[in-house]
Short mmCIF file of C-alpha atoms in Angstrom, two decimals:
data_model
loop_
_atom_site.label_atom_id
_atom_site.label_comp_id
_atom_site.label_asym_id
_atom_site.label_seq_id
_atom_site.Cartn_x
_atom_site.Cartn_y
_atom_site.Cartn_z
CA UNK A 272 -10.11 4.23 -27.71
CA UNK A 273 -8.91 7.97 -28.01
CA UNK A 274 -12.48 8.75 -26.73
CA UNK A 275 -11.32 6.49 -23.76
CA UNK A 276 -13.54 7.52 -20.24
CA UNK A 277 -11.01 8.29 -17.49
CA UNK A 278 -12.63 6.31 -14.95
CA UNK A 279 -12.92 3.31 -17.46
CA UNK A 280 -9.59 3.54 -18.42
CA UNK A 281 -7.94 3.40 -14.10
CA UNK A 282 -10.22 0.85 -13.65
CA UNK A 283 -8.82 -1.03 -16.72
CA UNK A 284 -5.12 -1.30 -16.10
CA UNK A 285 -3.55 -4.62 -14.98
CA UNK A 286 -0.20 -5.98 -15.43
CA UNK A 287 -0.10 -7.58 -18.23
CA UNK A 288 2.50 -11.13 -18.65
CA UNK A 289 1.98 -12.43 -21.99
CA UNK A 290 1.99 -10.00 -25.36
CA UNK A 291 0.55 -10.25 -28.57
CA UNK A 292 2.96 -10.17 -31.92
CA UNK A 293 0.85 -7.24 -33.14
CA UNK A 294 2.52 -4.09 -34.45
CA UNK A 295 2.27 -1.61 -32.29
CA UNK A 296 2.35 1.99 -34.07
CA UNK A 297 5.21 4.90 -33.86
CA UNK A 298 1.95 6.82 -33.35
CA UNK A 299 0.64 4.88 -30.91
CA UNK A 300 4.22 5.15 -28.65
CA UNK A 301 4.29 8.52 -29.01
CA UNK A 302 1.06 9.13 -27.70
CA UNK A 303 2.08 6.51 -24.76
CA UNK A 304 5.22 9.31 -23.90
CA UNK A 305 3.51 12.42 -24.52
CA UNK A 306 0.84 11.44 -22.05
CA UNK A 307 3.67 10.61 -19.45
CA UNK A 308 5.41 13.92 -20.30
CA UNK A 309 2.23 15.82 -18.80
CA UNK A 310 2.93 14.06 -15.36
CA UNK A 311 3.80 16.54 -12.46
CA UNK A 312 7.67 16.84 -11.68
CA UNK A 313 9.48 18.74 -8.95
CA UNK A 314 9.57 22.37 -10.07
CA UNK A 315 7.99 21.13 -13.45
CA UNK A 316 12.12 19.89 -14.13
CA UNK A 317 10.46 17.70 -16.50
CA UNK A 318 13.64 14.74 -15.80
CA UNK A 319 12.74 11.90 -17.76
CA UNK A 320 13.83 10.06 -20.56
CA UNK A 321 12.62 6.94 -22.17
CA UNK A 322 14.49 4.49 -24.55
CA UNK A 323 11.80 2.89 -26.30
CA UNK A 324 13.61 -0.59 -27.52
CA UNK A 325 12.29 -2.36 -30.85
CA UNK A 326 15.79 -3.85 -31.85
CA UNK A 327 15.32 -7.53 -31.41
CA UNK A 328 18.96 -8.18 -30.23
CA UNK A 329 18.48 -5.59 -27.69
CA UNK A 330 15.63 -7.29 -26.13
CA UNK A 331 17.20 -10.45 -26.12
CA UNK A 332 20.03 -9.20 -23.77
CA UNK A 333 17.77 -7.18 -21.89
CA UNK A 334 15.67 -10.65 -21.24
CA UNK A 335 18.72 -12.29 -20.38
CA UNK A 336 19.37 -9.76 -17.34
CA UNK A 337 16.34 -9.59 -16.05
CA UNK A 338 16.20 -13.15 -16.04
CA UNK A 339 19.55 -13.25 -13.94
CA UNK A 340 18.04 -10.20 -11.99
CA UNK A 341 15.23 -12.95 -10.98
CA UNK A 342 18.23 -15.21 -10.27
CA UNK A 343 19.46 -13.24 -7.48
CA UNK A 344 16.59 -12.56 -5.63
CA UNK A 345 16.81 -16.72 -4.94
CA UNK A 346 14.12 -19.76 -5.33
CA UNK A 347 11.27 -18.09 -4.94
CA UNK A 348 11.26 -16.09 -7.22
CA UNK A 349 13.07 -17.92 -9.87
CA UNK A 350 11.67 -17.87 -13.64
CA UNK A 351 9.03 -20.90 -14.73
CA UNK A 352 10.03 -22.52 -17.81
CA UNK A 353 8.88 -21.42 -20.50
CA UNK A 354 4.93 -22.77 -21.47
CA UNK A 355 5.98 -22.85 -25.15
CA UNK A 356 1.75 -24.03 -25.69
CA UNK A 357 1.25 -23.34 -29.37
CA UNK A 358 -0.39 -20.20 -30.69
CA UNK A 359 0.22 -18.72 -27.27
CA UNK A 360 2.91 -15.87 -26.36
CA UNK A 361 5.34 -16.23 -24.09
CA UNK A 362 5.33 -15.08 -21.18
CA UNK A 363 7.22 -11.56 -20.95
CA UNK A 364 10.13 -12.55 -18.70
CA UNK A 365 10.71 -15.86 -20.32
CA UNK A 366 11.30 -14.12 -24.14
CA UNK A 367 11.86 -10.49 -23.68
CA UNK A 368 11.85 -9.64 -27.32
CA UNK A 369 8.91 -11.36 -28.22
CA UNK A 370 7.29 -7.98 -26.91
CA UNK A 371 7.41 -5.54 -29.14
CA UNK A 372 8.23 -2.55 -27.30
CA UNK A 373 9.98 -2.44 -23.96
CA UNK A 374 10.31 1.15 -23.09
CA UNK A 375 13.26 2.25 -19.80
CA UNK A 376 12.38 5.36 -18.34
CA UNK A 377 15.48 6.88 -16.96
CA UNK A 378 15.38 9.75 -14.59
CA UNK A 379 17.90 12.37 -14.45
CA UNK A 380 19.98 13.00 -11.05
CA UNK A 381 19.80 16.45 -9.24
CA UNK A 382 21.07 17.24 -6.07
CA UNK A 383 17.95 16.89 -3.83
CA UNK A 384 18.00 16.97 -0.67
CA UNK A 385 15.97 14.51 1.13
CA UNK A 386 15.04 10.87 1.74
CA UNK A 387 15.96 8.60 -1.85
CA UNK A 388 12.78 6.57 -1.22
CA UNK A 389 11.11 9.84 -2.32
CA UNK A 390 13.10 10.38 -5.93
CA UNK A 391 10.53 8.55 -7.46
CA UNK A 392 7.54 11.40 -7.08
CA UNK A 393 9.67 13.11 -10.09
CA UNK A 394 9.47 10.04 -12.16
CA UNK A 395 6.38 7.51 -11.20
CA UNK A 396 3.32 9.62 -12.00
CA UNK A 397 5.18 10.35 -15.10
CA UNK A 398 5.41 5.94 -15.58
CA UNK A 399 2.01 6.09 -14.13
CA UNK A 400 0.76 8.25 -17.08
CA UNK A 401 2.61 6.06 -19.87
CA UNK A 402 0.68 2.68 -18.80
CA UNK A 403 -2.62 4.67 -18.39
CA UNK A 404 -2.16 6.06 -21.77
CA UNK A 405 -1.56 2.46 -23.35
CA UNK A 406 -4.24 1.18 -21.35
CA UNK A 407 -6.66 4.09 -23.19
CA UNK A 408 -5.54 2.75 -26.02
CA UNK A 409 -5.94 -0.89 -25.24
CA UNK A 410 -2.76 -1.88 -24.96
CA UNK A 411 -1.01 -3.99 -21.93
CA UNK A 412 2.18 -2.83 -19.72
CA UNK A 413 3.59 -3.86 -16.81
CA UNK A 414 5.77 -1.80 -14.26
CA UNK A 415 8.98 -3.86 -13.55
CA UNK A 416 12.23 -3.22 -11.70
CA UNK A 417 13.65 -6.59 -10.79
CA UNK A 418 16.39 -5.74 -13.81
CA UNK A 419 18.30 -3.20 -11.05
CA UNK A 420 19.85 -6.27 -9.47
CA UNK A 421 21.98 -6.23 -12.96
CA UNK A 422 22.03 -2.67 -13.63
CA UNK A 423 25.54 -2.23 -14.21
CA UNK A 424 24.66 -4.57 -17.04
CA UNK A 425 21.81 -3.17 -18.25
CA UNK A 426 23.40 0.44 -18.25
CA UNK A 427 25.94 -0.63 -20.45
CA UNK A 428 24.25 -2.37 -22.56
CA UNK A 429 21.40 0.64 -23.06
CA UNK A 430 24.33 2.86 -23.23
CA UNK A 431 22.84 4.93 -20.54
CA UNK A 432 25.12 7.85 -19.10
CA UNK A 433 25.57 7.98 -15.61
CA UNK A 434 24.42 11.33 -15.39
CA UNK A 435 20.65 9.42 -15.24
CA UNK A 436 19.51 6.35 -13.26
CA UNK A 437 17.53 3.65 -14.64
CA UNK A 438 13.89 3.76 -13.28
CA UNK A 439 11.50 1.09 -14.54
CA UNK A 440 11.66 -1.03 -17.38
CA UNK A 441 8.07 -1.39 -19.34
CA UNK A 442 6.82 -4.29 -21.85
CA UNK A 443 4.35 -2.11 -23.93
CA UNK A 444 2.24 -4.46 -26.72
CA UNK A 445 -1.12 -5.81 -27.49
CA UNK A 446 -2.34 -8.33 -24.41
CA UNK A 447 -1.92 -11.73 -25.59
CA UNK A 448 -2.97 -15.35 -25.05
CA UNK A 449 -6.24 -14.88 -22.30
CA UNK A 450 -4.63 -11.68 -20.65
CA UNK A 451 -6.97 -8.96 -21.03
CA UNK A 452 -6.80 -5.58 -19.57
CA UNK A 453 -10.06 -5.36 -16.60
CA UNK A 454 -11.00 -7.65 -14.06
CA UNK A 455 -8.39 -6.72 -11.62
CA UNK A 456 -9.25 -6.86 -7.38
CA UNK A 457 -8.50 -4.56 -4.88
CA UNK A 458 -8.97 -4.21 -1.06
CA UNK A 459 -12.32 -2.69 0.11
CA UNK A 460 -11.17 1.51 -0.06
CA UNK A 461 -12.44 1.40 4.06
CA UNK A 462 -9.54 -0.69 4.13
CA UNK A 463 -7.24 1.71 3.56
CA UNK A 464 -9.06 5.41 4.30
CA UNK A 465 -8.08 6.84 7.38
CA UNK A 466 -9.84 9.90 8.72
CA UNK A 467 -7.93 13.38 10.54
CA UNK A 468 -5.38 11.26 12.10
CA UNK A 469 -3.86 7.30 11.49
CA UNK B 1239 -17.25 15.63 -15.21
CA UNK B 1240 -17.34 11.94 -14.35
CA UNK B 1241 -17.29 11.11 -18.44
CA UNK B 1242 -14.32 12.92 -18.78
CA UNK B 1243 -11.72 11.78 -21.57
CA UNK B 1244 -8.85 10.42 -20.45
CA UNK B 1245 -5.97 12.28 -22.28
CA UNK B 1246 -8.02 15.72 -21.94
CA UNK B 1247 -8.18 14.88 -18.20
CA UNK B 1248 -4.02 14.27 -18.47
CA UNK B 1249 -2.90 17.32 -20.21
CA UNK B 1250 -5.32 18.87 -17.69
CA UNK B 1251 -3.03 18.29 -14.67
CA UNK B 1252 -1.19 21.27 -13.10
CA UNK B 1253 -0.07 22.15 -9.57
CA UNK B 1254 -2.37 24.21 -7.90
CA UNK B 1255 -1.36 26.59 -5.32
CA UNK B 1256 -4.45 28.59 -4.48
CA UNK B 1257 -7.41 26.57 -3.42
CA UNK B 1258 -10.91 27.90 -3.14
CA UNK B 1259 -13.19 27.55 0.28
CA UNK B 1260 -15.77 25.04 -1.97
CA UNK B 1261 -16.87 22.50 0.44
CA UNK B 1262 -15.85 19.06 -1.33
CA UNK B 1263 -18.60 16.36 -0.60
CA UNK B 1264 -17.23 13.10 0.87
CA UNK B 1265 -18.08 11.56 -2.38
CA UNK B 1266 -16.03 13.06 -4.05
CA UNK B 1267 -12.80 12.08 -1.70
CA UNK B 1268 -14.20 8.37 -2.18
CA UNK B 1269 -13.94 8.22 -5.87
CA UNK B 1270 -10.92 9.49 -5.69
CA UNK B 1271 -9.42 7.26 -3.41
CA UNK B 1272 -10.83 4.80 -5.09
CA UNK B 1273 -9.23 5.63 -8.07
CA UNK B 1274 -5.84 5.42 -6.56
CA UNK B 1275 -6.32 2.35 -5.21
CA UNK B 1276 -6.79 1.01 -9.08
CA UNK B 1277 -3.03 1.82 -9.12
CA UNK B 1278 -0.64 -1.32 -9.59
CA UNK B 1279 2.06 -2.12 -7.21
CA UNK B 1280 4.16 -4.87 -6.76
CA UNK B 1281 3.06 -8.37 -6.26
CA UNK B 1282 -0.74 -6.53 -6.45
CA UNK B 1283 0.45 -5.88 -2.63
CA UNK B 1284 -1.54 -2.48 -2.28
CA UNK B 1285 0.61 -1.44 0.32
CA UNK B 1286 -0.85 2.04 1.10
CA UNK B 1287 -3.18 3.95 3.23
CA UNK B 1288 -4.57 7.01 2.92
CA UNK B 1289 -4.78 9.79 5.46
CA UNK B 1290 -8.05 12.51 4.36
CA UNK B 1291 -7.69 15.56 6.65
CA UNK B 1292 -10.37 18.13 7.09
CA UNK B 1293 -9.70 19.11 11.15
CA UNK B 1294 -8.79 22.35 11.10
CA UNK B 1295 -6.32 22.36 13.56
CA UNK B 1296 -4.50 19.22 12.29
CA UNK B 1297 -4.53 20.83 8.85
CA UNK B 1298 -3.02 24.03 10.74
CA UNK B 1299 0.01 22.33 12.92
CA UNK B 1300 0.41 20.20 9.15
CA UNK B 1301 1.15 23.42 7.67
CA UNK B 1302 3.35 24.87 10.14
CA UNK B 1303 5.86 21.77 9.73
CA UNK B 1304 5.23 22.66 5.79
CA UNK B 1305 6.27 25.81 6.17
CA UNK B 1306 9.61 24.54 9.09
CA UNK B 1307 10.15 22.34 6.47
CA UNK B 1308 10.59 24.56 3.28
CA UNK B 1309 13.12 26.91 5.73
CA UNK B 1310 15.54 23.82 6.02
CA UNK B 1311 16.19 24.48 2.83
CA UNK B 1312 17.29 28.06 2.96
CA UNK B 1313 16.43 31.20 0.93
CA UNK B 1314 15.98 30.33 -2.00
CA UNK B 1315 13.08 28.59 -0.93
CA UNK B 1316 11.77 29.95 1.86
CA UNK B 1317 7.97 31.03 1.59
CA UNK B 1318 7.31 34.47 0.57
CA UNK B 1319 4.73 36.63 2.84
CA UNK B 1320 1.13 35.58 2.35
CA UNK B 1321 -0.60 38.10 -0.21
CA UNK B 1322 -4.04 38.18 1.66
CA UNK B 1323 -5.83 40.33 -1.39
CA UNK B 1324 -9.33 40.15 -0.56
CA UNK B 1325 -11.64 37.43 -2.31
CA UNK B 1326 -8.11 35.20 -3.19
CA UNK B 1327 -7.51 32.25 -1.23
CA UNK B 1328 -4.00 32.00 -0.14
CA UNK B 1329 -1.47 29.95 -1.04
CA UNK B 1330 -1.69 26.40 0.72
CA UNK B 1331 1.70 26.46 2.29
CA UNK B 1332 0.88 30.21 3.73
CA UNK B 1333 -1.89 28.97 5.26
CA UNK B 1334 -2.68 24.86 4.86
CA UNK B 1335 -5.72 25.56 6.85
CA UNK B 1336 -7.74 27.11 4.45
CA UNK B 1337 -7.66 24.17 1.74
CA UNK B 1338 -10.67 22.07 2.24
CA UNK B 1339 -9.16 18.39 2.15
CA UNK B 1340 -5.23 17.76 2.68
CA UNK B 1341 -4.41 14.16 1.85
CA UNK B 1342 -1.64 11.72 3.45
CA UNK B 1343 -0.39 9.28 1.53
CA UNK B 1344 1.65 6.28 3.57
CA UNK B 1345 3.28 3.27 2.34
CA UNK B 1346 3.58 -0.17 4.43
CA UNK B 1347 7.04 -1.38 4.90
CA UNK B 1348 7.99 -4.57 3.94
CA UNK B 1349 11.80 -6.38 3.51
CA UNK B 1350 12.22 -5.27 0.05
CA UNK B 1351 15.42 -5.86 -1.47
CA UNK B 1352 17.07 -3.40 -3.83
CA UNK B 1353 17.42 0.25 -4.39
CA UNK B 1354 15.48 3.02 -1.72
CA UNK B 1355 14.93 5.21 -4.83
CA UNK B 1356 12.83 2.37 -6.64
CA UNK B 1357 10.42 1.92 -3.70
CA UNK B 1358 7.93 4.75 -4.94
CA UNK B 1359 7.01 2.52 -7.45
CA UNK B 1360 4.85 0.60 -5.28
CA UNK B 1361 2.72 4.52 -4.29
CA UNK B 1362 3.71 7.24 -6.81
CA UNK B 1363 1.18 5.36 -9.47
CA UNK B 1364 -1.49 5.72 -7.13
CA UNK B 1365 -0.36 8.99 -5.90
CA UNK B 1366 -1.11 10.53 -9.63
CA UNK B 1367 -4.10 8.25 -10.04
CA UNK B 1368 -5.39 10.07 -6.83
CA UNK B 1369 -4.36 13.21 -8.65
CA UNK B 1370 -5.43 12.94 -11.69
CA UNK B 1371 -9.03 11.89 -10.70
CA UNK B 1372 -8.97 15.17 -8.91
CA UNK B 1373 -8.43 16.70 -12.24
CA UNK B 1374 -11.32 14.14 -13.56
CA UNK B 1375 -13.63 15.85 -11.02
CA UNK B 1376 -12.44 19.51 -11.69
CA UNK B 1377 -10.40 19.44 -8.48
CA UNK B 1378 -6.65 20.80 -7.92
CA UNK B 1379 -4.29 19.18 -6.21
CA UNK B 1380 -0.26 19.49 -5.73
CA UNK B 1381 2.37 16.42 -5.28
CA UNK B 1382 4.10 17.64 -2.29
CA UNK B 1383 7.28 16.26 -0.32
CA UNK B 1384 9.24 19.36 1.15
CA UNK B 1385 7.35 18.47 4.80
CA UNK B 1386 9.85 15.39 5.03
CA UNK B 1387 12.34 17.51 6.79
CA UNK B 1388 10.13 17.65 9.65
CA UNK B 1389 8.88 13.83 9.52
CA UNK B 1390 9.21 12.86 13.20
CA UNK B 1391 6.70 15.49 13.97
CA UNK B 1392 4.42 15.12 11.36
CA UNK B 1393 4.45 11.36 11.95
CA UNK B 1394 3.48 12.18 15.88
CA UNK B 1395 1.17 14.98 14.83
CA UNK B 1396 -1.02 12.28 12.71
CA UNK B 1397 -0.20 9.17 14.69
CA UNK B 1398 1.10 7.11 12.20
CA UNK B 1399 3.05 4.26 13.08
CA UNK B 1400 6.59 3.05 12.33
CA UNK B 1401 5.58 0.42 10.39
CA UNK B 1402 4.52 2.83 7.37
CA UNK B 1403 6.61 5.64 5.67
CA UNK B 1404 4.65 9.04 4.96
CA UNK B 1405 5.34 9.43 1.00
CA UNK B 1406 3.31 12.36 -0.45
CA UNK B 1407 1.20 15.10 1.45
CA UNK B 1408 -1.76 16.44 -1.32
CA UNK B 1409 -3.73 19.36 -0.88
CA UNK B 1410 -6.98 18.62 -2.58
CA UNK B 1411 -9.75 21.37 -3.48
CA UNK B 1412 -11.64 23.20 -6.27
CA UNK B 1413 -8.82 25.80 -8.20
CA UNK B 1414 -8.93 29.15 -6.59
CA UNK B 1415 -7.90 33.02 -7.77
CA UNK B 1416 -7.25 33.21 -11.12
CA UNK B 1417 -5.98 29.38 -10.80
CA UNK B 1418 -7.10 26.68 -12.91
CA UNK B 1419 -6.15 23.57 -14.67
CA UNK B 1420 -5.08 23.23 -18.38
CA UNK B 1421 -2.48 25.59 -19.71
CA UNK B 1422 0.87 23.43 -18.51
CA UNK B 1423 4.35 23.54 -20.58
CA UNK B 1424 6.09 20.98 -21.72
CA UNK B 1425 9.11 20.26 -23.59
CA UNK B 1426 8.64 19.01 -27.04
CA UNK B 1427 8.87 14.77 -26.36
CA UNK B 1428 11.37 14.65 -28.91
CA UNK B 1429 13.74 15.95 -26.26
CA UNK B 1430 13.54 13.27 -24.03
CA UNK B 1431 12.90 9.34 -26.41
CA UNK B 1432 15.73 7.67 -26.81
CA UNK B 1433 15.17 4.82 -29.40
CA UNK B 1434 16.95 1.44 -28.95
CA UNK B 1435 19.59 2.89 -27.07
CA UNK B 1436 20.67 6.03 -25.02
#
């Protein structure tokens, strides 16, 4: 799906839950992060980085704080157990390293001045860009950040500098089980257009 | 250009500065709205509205707080004199007026709990799907923030109520001067994966 429509491809992208065993390429994730290096950045800085994670062992512990990530934010949004139904894939947050990639994108600290809730127009179109990209290429992602309620943790254990601040974490693989990318809903666009003034 | 590819249409992206008096059709602004609205967020909340501002004198008082808002900052970025060679459209923050669509982006609050600098993920996605269908379309656009330090006024000036935060302001129209997209630099992506850990 290099040919991939642009159109096609937005309307495509859906966060995916459960991923497919399938190999996924050192071509294919570099693709995935040179699309996201074309993103726009504040004075073109260009200050990402992204730890793309295959080691099994590293996934596991990454799993386990997310999961007590969940944890914190209380009942509601405590983790399911697992379905375990044969043949089908966990779901991501229940067996982190049965995905086969799970890419952090770190972003670099600068002095800006400003409000913090803005950082993230140096760093999301450039996240934005890496799921679209796997997307085009017909693989599932899903943007997470529930992890930062153990980033001390997951820091460490990424070895991560403290010169950088973790950004979103991203299960990159095949879709798996009935997840598909497609079919997502949205809000009617009159919904949310306003015209000269609020 | 509505069958554009999608990784020509991403290493097409580039700031543009100079925008050219092309009337764009109302169509156009709806497909690319829509296109941002394709954008995940959390919980599939779509938690943002869109502002599309063609009033001249709106788009006029907008870029005067652009322009109050770059001086905050001092010198170094202070605007430079407009150039005003004949047949070249100025640069938008000279003279905000004379782009043909400027676009507010807003976000609805809601109790989120965790970091400030992890709430664009819920708008920056859609901010660069909005951009990049621009770029789909042939149209320029810029991701700009530096009118925060006058918030309070550009919040009265477009009415918008407490209960949203302004995120990104985009000026949105057809390249102008010698302007166009394509052509962007980027650091070889070796410089910025990681693999498995830091």
């Amino acid at each position: 799906m290099a040919d991939a429509n642009f159109f096609d491809v937005v309307r495509s992208q859906r966060g995916i839950r459960r991923y497919a065993p399938d190999e996924v390429s050192d071509d294919v994730v570099r693709q995935i992060i040179d699309a996201a290096t074309w993103a726009p950045s504040g004075s073109n800085r260009q200050p990402w980085h992204f730890i793309v994670i295959r080691d099994e062992e590293i996934k596991r512990q990454l799993g386990d704080l997310y999961k007590e990530g969940m944890m914190t934010l209380g009942g509601t949004k405590a983790p399911k157990p697992p379905t375990n139904e044969p043949g089908v894939p966990p779901i991501f947050s229940d067996d982190l390293a049965s995905v086969p990639v799970v890419v952090m994108v770190c972003l670099e600290k600068w002095p800006a001045r400003g409000r913090d809730n803005l950082l993230g127009a140096h760093i999301f179109p450039a996240v934005q860009n890496l799921m679209l990209a796997a997307a085009a290429l017909g693989l599932g992602t899903r943007l997470t950040t529930i992890w930062q309620h153990k980033n001390v943790e997951v820091m460490a254990l990424l070895g991560i500098p403290d010169t950088v601040e973790t950004m979103a974490m991203i299960p990159l693989g095949y879709p798996g089980g009935d997840e598909h990318l497609g079919g997502g809903k949205r809000k009617p666009i009159d919904d949310v257009m306003h015209f000269d003034r609020w």
